[in-house]
Short mmCIF file of C-alpha atoms and ligand atoms in Angstrom, two decimals:
data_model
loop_
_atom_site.label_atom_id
_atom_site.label_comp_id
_atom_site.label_asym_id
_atom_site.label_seq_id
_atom_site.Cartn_x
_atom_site.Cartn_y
_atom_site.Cartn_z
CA UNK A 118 4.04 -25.80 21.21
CA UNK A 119 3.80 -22.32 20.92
CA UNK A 120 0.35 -20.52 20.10
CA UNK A 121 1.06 -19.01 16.44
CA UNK A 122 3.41 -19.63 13.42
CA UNK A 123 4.79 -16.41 13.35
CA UNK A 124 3.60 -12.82 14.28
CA UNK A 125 3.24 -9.40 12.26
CA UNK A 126 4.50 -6.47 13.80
CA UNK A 127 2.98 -3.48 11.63
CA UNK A 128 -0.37 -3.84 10.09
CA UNK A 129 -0.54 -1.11 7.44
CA UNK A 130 -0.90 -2.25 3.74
CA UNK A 131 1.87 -4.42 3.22
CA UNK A 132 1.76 -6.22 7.05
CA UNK A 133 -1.83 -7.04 6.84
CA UNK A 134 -1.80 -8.05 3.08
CA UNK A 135 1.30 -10.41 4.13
CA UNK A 136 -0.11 -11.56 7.41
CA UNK A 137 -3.55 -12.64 5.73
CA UNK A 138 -1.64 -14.06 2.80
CA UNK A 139 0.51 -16.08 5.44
CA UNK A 140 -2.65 -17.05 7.05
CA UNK A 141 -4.55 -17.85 4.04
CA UNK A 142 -1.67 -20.24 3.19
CA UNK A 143 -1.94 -22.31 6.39
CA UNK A 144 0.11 -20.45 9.42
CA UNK A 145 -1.14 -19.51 12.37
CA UNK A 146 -0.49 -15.48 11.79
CA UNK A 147 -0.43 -12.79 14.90
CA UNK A 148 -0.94 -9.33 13.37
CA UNK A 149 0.07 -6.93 15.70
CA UNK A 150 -0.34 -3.27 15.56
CA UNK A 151 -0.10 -0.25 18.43
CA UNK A 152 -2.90 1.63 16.62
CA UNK A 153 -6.35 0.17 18.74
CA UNK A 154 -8.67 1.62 15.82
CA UNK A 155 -6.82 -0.49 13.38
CA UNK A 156 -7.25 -3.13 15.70
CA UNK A 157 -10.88 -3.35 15.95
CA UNK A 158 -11.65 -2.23 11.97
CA UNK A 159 -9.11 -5.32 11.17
CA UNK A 160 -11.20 -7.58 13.60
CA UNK A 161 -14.87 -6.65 11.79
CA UNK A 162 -12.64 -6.79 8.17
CA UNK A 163 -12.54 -3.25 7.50
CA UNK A 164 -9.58 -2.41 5.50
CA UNK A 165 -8.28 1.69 5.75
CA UNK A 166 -6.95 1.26 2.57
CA UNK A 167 -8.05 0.01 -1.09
CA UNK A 168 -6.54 -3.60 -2.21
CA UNK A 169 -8.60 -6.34 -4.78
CA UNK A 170 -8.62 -9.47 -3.15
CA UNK A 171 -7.82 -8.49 0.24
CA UNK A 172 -10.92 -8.05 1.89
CA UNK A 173 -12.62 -11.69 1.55
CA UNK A 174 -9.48 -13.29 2.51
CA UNK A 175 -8.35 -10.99 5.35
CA UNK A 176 -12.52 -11.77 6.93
CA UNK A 177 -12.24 -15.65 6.38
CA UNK A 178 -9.17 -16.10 8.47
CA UNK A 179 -10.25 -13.89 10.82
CA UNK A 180 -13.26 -16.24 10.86
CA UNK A 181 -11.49 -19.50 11.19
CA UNK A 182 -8.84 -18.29 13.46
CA UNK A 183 -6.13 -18.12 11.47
CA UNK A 184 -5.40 -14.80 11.52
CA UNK A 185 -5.51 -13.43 15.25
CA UNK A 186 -5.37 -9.32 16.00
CA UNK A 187 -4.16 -7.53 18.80
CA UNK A 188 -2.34 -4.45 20.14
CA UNK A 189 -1.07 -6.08 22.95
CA UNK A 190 2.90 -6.51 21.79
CA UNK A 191 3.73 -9.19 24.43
CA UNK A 192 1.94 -12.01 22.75
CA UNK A 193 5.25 -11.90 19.90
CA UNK A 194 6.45 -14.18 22.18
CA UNK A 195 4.58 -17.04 21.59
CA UNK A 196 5.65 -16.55 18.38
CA UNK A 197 8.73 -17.97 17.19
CA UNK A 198 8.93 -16.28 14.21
CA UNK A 199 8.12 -12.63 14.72
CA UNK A 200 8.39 -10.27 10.73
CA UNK A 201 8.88 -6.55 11.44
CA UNK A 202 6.54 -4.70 8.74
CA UNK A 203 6.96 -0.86 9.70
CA UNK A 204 7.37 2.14 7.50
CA UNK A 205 10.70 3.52 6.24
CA UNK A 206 9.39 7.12 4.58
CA UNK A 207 11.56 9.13 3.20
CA UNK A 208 13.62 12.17 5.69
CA UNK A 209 13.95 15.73 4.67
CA UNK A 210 17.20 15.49 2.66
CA UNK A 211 15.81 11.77 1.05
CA UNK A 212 17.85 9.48 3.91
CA UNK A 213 15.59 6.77 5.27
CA UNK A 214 13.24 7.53 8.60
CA UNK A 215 14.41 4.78 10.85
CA UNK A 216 12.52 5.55 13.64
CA UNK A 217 9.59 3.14 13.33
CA UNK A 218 11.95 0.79 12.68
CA UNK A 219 13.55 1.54 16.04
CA UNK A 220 10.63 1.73 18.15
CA UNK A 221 9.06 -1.26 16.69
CA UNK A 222 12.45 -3.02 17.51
CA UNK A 223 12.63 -1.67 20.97
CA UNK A 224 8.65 -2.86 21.38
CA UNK A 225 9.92 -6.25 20.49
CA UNK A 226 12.08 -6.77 22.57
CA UNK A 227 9.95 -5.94 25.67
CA UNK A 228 7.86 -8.38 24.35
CA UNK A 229 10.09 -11.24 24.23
CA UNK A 230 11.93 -10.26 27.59
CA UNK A 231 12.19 -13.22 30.04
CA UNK A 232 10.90 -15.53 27.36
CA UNK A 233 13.32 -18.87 27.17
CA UNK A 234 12.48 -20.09 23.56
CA UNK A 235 14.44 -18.69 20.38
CA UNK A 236 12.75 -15.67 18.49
CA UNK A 237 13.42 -14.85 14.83
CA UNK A 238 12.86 -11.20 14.36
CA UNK A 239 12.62 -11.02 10.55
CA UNK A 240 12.88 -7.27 9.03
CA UNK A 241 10.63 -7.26 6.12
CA UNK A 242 10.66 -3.55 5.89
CA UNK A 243 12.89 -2.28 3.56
CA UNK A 244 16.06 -0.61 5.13
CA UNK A 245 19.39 0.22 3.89
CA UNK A 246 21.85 -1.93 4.16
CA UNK A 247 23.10 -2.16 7.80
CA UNK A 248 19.45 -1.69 9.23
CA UNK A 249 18.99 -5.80 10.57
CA UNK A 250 22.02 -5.79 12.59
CA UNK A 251 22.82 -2.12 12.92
CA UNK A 252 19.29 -0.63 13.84
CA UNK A 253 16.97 -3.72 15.07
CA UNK A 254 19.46 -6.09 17.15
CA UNK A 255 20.99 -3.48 18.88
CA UNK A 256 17.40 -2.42 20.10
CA UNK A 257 16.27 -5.66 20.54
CA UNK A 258 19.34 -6.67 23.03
CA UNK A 259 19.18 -3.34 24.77
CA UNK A 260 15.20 -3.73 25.59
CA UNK A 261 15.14 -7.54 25.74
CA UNK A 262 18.22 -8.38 27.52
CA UNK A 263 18.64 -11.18 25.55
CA UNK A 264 22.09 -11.82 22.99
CA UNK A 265 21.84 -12.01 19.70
CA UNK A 266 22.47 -15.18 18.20
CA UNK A 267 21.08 -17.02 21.63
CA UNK A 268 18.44 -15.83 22.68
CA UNK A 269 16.95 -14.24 19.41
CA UNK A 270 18.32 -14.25 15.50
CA UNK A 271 17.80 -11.93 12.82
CA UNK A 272 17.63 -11.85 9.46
CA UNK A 273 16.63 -9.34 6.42
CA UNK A 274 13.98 -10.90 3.94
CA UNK A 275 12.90 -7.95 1.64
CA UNK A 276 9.25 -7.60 0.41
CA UNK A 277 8.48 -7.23 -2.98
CA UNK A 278 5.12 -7.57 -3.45
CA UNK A 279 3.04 -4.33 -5.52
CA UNK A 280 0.06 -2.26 -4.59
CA UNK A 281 -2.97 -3.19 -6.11
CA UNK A 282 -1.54 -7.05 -6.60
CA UNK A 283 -0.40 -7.77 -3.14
CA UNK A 284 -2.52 -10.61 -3.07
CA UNK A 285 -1.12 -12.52 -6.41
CA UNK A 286 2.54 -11.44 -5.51
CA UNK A 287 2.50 -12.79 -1.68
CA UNK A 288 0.78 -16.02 -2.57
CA UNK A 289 3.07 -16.62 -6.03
CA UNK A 290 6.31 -14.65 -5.27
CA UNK A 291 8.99 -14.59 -7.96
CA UNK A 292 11.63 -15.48 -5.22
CA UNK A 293 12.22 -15.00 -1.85
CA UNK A 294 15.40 -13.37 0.20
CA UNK A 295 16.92 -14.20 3.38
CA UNK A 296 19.56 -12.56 4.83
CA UNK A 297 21.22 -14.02 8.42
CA UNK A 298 23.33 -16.34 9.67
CA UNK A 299 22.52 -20.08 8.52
CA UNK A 300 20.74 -21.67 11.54
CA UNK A 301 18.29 -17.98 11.34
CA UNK A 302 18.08 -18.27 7.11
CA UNK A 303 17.45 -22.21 7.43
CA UNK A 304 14.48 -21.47 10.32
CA UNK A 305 13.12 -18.85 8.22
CA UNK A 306 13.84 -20.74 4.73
CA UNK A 307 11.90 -24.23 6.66
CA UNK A 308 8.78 -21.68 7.60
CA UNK A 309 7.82 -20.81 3.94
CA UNK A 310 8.46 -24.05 2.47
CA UNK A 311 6.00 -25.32 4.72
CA UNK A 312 3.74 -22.89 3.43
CA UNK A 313 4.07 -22.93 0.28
CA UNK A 314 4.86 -26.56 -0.57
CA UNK A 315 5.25 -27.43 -3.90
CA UNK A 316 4.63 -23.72 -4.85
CA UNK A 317 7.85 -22.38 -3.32
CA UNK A 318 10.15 -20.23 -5.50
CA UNK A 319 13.98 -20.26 -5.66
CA UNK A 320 15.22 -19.23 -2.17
CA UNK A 321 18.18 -17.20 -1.98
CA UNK A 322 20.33 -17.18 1.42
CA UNK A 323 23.06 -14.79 1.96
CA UNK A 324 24.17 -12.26 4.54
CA UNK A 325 21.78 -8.88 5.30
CA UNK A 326 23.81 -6.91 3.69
CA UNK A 327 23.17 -8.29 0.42
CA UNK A 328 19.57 -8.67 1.37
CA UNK A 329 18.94 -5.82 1.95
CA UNK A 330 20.87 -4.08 -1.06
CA UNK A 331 18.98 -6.48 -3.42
CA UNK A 332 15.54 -4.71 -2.35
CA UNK A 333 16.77 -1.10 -3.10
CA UNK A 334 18.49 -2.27 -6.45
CA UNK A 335 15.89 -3.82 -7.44
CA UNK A 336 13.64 -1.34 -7.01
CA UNK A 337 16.31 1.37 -8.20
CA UNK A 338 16.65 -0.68 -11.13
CA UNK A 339 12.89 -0.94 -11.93
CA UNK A 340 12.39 2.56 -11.30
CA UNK A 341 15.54 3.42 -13.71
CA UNK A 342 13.87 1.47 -16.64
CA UNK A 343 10.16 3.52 -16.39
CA UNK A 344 12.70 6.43 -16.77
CA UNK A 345 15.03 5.07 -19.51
CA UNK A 346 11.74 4.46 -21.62
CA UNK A 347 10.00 7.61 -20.48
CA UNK A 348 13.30 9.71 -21.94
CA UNK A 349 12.77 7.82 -25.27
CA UNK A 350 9.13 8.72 -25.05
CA UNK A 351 10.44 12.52 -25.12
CA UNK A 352 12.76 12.21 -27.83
CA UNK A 353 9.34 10.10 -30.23
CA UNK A 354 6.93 13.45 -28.71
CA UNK A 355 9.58 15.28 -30.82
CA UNK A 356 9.98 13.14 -33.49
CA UNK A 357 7.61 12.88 -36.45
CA UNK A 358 6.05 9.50 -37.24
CA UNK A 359 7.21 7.82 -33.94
CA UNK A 360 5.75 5.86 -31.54
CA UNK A 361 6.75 5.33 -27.85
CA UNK A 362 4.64 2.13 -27.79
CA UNK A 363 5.87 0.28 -30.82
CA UNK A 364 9.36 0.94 -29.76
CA UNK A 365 8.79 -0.69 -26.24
CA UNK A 366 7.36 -3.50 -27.76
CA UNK A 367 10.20 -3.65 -30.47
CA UNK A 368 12.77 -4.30 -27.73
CA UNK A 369 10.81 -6.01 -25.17
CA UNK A 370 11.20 -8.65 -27.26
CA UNK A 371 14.57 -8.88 -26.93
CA UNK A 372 14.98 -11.39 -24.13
CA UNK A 373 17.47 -8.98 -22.29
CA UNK A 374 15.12 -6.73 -21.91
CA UNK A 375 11.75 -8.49 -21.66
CA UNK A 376 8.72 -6.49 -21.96
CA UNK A 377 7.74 -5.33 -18.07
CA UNK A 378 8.03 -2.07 -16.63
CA UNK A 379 8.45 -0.15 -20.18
CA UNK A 380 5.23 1.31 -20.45
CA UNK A 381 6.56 4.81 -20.87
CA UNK A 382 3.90 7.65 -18.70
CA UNK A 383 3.43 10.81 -16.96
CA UNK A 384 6.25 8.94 -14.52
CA UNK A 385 6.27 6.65 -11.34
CA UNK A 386 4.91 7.47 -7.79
CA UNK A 387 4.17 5.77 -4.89
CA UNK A 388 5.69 5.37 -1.21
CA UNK A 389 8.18 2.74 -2.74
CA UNK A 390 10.03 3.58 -5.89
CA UNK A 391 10.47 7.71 -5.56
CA UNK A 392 11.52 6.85 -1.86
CA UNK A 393 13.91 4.01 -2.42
CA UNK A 394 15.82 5.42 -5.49
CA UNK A 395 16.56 8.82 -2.98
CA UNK A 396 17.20 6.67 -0.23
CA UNK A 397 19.74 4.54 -2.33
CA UNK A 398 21.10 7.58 -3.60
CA UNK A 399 21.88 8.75 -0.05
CA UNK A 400 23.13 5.99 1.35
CA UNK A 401 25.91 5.52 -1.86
CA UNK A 402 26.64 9.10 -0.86
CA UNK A 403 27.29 8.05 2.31
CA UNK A 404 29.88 5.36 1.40
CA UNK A 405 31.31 8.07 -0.68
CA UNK A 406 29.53 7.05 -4.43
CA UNK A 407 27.50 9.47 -6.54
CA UNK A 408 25.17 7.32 -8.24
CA UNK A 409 24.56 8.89 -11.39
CA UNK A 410 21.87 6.18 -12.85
CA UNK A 411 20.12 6.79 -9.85
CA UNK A 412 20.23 10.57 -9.59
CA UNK A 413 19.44 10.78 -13.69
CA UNK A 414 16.32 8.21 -12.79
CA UNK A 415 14.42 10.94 -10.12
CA UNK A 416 15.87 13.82 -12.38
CA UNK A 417 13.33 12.43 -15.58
CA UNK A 418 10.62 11.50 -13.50
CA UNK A 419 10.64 14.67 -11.70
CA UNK A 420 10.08 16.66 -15.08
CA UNK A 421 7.76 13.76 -16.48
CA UNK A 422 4.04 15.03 -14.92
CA UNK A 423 5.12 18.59 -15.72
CA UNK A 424 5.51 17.31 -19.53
CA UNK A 425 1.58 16.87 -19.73
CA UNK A 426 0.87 20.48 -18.58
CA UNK A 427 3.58 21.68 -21.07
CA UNK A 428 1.49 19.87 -23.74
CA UNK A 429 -1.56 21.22 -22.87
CA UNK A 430 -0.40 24.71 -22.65
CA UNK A 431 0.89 24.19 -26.60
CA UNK A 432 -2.77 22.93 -27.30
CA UNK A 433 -4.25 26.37 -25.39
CA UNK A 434 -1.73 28.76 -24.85
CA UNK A 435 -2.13 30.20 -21.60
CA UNK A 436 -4.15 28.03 -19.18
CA UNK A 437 -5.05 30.99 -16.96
CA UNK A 438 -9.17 30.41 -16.63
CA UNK A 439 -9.12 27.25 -18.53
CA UNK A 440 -11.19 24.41 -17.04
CA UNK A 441 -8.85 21.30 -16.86
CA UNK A 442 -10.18 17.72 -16.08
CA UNK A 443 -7.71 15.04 -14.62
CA UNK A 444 -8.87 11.62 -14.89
CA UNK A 445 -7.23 9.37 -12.51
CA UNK A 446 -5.52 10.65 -9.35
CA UNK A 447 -3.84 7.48 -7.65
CA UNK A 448 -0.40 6.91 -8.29
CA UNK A 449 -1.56 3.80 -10.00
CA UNK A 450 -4.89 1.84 -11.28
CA UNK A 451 -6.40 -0.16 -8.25
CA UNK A 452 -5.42 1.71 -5.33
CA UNK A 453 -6.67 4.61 -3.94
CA UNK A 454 -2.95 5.63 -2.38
CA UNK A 455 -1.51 9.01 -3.35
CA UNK A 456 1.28 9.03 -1.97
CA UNK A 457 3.89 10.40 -4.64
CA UNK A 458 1.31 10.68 -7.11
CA UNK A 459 2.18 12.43 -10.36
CA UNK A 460 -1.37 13.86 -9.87
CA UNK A 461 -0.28 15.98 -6.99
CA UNK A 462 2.84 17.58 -8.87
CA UNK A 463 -0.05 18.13 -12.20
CA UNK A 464 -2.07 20.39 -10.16
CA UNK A 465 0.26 21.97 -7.96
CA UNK A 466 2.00 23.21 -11.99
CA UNK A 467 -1.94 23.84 -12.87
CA UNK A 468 -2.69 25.67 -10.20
CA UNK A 469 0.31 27.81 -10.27
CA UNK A 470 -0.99 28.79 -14.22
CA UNK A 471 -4.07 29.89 -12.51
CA UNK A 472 -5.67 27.00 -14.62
CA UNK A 473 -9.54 25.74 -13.16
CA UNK A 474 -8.84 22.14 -12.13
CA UNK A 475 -11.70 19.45 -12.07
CA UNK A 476 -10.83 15.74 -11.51
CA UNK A 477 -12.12 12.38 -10.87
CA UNK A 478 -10.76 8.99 -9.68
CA UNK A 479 -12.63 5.78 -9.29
CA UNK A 480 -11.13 5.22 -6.00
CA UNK A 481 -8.68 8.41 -4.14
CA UNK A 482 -11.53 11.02 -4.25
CA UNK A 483 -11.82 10.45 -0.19
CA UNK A 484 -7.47 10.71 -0.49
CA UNK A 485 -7.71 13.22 -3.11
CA UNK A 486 -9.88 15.67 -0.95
CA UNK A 487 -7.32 15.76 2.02
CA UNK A 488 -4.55 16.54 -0.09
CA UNK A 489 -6.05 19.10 -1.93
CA UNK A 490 -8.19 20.89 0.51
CA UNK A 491 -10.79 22.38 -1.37
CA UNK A 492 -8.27 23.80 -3.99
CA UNK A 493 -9.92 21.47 -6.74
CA UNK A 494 -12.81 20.23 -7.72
CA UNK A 495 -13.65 16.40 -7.23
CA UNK A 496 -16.07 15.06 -9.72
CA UNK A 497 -18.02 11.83 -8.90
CA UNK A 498 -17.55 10.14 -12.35
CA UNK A 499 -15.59 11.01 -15.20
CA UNK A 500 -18.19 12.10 -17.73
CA UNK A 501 -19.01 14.57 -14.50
CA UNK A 502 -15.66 15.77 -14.77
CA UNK A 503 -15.37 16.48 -18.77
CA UNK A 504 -18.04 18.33 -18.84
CA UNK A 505 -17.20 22.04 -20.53
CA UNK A 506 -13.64 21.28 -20.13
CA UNK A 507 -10.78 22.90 -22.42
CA UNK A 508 -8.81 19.81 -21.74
CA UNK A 509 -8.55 16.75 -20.33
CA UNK A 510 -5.05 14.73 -18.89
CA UNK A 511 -6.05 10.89 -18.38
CA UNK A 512 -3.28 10.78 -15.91
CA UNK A 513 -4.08 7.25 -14.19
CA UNK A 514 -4.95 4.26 -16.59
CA UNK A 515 -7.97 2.86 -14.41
CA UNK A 516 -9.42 0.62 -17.09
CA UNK A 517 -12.93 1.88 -16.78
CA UNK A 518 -11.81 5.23 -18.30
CA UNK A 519 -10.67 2.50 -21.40
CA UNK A 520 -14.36 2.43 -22.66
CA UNK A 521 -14.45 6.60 -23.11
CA UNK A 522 -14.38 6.87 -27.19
CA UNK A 523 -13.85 10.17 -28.81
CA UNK A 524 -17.68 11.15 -29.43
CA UNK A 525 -17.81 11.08 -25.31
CA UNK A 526 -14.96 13.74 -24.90
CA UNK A 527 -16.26 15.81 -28.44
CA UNK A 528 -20.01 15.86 -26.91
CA UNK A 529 -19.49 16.55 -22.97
CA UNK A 530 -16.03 19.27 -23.66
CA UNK A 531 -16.31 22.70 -24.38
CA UNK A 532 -13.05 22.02 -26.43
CA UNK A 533 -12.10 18.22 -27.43
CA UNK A 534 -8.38 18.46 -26.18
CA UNK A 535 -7.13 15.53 -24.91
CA UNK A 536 -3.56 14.31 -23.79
CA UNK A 537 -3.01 10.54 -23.13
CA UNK A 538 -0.29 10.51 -20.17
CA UNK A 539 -0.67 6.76 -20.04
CA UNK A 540 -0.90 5.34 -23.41
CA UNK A 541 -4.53 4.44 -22.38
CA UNK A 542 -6.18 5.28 -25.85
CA UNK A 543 -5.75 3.95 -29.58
CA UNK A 544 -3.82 6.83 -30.78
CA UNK A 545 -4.80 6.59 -34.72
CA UNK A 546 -8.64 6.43 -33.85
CA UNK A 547 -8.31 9.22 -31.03
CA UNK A 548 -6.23 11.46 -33.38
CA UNK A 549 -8.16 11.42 -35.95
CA UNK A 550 -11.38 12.31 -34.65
CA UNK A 551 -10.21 14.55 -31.67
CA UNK A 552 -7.24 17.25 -30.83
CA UNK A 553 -5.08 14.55 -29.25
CA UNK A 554 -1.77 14.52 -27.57
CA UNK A 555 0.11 11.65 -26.09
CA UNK A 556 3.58 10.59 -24.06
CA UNK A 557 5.45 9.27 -26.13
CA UNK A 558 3.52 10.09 -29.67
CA UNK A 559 5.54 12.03 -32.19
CA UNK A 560 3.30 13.64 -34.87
CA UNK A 561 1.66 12.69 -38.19
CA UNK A 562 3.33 14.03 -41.23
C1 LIG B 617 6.95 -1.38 -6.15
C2 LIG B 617 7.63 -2.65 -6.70
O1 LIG B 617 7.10 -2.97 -7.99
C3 LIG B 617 7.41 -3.82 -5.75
O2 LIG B 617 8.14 -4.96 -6.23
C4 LIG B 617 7.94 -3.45 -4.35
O3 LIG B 617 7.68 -4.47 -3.41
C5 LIG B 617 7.24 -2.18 -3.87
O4 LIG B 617 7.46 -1.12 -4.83
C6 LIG B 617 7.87 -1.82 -2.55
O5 LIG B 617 9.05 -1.49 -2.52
O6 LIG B 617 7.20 -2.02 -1.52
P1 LIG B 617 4.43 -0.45 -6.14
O7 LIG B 617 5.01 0.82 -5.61
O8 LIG B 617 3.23 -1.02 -5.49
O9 LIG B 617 5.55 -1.62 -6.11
O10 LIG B 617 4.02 -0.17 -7.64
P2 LIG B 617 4.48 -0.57 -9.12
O11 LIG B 617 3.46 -1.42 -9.73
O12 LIG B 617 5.87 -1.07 -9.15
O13 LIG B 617 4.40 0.85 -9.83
C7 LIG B 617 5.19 1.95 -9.38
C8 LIG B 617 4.99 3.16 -10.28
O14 LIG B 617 5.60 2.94 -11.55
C9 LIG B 617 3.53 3.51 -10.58
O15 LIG B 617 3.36 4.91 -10.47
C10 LIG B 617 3.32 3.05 -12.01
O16 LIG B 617 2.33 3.81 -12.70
C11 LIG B 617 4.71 3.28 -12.59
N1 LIG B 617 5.01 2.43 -13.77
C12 LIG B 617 5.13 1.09 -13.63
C13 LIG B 617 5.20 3.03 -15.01
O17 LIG B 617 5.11 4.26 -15.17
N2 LIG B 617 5.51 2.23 -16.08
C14 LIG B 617 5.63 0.88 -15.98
O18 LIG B 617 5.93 0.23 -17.01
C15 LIG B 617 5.43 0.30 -14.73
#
C-alpha cells in the first residue's frame, strides 16, 4: 500500500491551493517543495501569498494528516501518482522558461530511481505543446533510469483554476483534461473520480498534445474576449450617449456569447493570461503561423492602462506636479499578486509625466513597496490616499472601494476628478455630482 495518494511537486500558489484542495477532498496529498522556508511556514499554515479560503483548509489537513510537507524529493516515490506544479514565466523574447520544468523533472526522477512500482508523473503546469513527452520524460528516463511507459507514465492535465477563487474552482472544476496514453489517462481519470464522487465533471481524455493546446487556447481565447470588449469600450469613450456596460450585457445574453469575461477595464494582468497569449504566440511562430488574434489581443491590452492616464491628462492637462491617487494595485480584487499588473505600467506612464503618485491597495501594499522602491507613495487606506488629490484612477475593483460615494472624493480631493478603470461606480450618480470619467463611457449630450 503505498504511504500517500499522490504527491505535489511545487508548492507555490497553485501547488499548495491544489494539494490542500486534493487533501481536503479525501487523498492522502505529499506537497513537496525544495524551498525549506516554505516548508516550515506551510507546516505552522503560513501562506506567502494572499488566497480566501485557503488558509483554514490548508491548517486542518495539516492537522489531521492529510496533507504531509517536506523538502525531501525522494518520498515521490511512495507516491503513485506524483503532479508536477512548477512555474513556466515568460523568457525574454515571450517563449516559455522551461527550466523549472526541467529540473523539477530531473528531481523526479532521482526520486523514483530503483523504485519497482509504476509512477504517474502528471504535468499540471502549463507548457506548450510538446512539454509532457518532449521536456519531462526525457528527464525523467535520463535521471531515473527507468522507460517510459514501464516503469513510469505521463500525462498532461492542465490547471485552470483562478487567483483569488482557487479554492471554489479546484473543489467544483468545470472539467478536467488528461492527456496520455489510456492505461496513464484511465489511472489518472480513476484518482479524481474517487475524489470527487458524485461531484466529478465531464472528463476529457486525449493525447498531450491536445492537452496541452487546450490550456493555452483557452486562456488565449479568454484573454482575446477582455480585449475584444475593451476595443468596443474605446470606440463608446468616443461615442456620445454610449455605454460599454449596457452593450456587454446586451450580447451576453446571447447564448453564444454568454456573459463572463466581458467586463471591459484598464486590461488583464497576471502571471497567466499576458504570459500564455505571448507564449502561444511564439510557439505558432515556431510552427511557422502568425497568430494575428493573438498578437491583436496583447497589442489592446498593452495600450489599455495607458488609456486611463490619457484621460486624466484631458481632465488636467499636464500632470507634471499633480498629486494622483491609484486605488487598487493587484492585478485583480482578492489577491495581493502583481505580477503583470496594469498598476505597474499606470505609474511607470505617471511617473514619466513627472505626475506625484499616491496609492493604496487593501492587500499588495507589502508587493507594491518592492516593486516600486520608494518611487510612490503607499497610503494605508483609501480615504488616506485621496486626500488633496487632483485625481484619482480606481484601477482594481476591490469591493470595499464600492461603498466610496461622490461626497467622499468631493470632501477629501483638492480637485473631484475621478476616472472609473473598472466600471466600479454608478456612472449617472457619479457624473452628475463629480468630474467623472470612465472605460468604456461615451459622454452625455
Ligand atoms: C486565469 C484563468 O482565468 C484561469 O482559468 C487559469 O487557470 C489561470 O489564468 C492560469 O492559467 O493559471 P487568473 O490569472 O487567476 O486566471 O485570473 P482571471 O480571473 O482570469 O483574470 C485575469 C485578468 O483578466 C485580471 O487582470 C482581470 O482583472 C482581467 N479581467 C477578467 C478583465 O479585465 N475582464 C473580465 O471580464 C475578466
Amino acid at each position: 500500500m503505498p504511504k500517500y495518494s499522490v504527491a505535489v511537486v511545487g508548492l507555490g500558489f497553485v501547488g499548495l491551493s491544489t494539494a490542500a484542495c486534493f487533501a481536503k477532498l479525501g487523498a492522502k496529498v505529499l506537497g513537496v517543495d525544495i524551498d525549506k522556508k516554505k516548508i516550515a511556514a506551510v507546516e505552522k499554515g503560513v501562506l506567502s501569498f494572499y488566497e480566501p479560503g485557503l488558509k483554514p483548509i490548508l491548517k486542518k489537513v495539516i492537522k489531521d494528516g492529510s496533507f504531509t510537507v517536506s523538502s525531501n524529493i525522494r518520498l515521490v516515490a511512495q507516491a503513485p501518482i506524483i503532479f508536477i506544479v512548477v512555474g513556466t514565466p515568460s523568457k525574454e523574447d515571450g517563449s516559455m522558461e522551461d527550466r523549472f520544468l526541467l529540473s523539477a523533472s530531473r528531481q523526479i526522477g532521482a526520486g523514483i530511481k530503483g523504485s519497482n512500482s509504476y509512477h504517474l508523473i502528471v504535468v499540471k503546469s502549463t507548457g506548450i505543446p510538446g512539454t509532457s513527452l518532449k521536456l519531462v520524460v526525457p528527464e525523467i528516463e535520463k535521471a531515473s533510469g527507468l522507460k517510459y511507459g514501464e516503469g513510469f507514465g505521463a500525462c498532461s492535465n492542465p490547471e485552470f483554476l483562478r487567483e483569488g477563487s482557487a479554492i471554489e474552482d479546484t473543489l467544483n472544476p468545470d472539467r478536467i483534461i488528461i492527456g496520455g496514453r489510456p492505461k496513464d489517462t484511465e489511472m489518472l481519470k480513476t484518482f479524481y473520480k474517487k475524489i470527487y464522487g458524485k461531484k466529478l465533471p465531464k472528463v476529457i481524455c486525449t493525447n498531450p498534445t491536445n492537452a496541452e493546446l487546450i490550456k493555452y487556447a483557452n486562456n488565449t481565447f479568454l484573454a482575446m474576449k477582455i480585449s475584444f470588449i475593451n476595443q468596443i469600450a474605446r470606440v463608446c469613450e468616443i461615442l456620445p450617449e454610449s455605454d460599454i456596460g449596457v452593450i456587454a450585457n446586451g450580447i451576453g445574453l446571447d447564448k453564444r456569447i454568454n456573459p463572463l469575461f466581458l467586463r471591459a477595464g484598464l486590461g488583464f494582468g497576471g502571471s497567466c493570461f499576458p504570459k500564455d497569449v505571448k507564449a502561444f504566440i511564439e510557439f505558432s511562430k515556431k510552427l511557422g503561423y502568425y497568430p494575428p488574434l493573438a498578437e491583436a489581443t496583447m497589442k489592446v491590452n498593452e495600450d489599455q492602462p495607458i488609456s486611463a492616464v490619457r484621460m486624466a491628462e484631458k481632465k488636467l492637462g499636464n500632470l507634471e506636479g499633480k498629486k494622483i491617487a491609484l486605488l487598487g494595485l493587484a492585478f485583480k480584487p482578492d489577491t495581493d499578486d502583481m505580477r503583470e499588473a496594469v498598476s505597474i505600467t499606470i505609474v511607470k506612464e505617471l511617473l514619466k509625466r513627472k505626475a506625484k503618485v499616491f496609492a493604496h491597495d487593501p492587500k499588495a501594499l507589502n508587493t507594491a513597496a518592492a516593486i516600486f522602491d520608494g518611487k510612490i507613495s503607499l497610503e494605508k487606506n483609501a480615504k488616506a490616499c485621496l486626500k488633496n488629490a487632483d485625481c484619482a484612477i480606481l484601477v482594481t475593483e476591490w469591493m470595499e472601494y464600492a461603498s466610496l460615494k461622490p461626497k467622499d472624493f468631493k470632501k477629501l480631493m483638492k480637485n473631484p476628478v475621478l476616472i472609473d478603470g473598472r466600471r466600479l461606480f454608478d456612472a449617472d450618480e457619479f457624473s452628475e455630482q463629480l468630474d467623472f470619467a470612465a472605460v468604456g463611457l461615451g459622454s452625455k449630450v
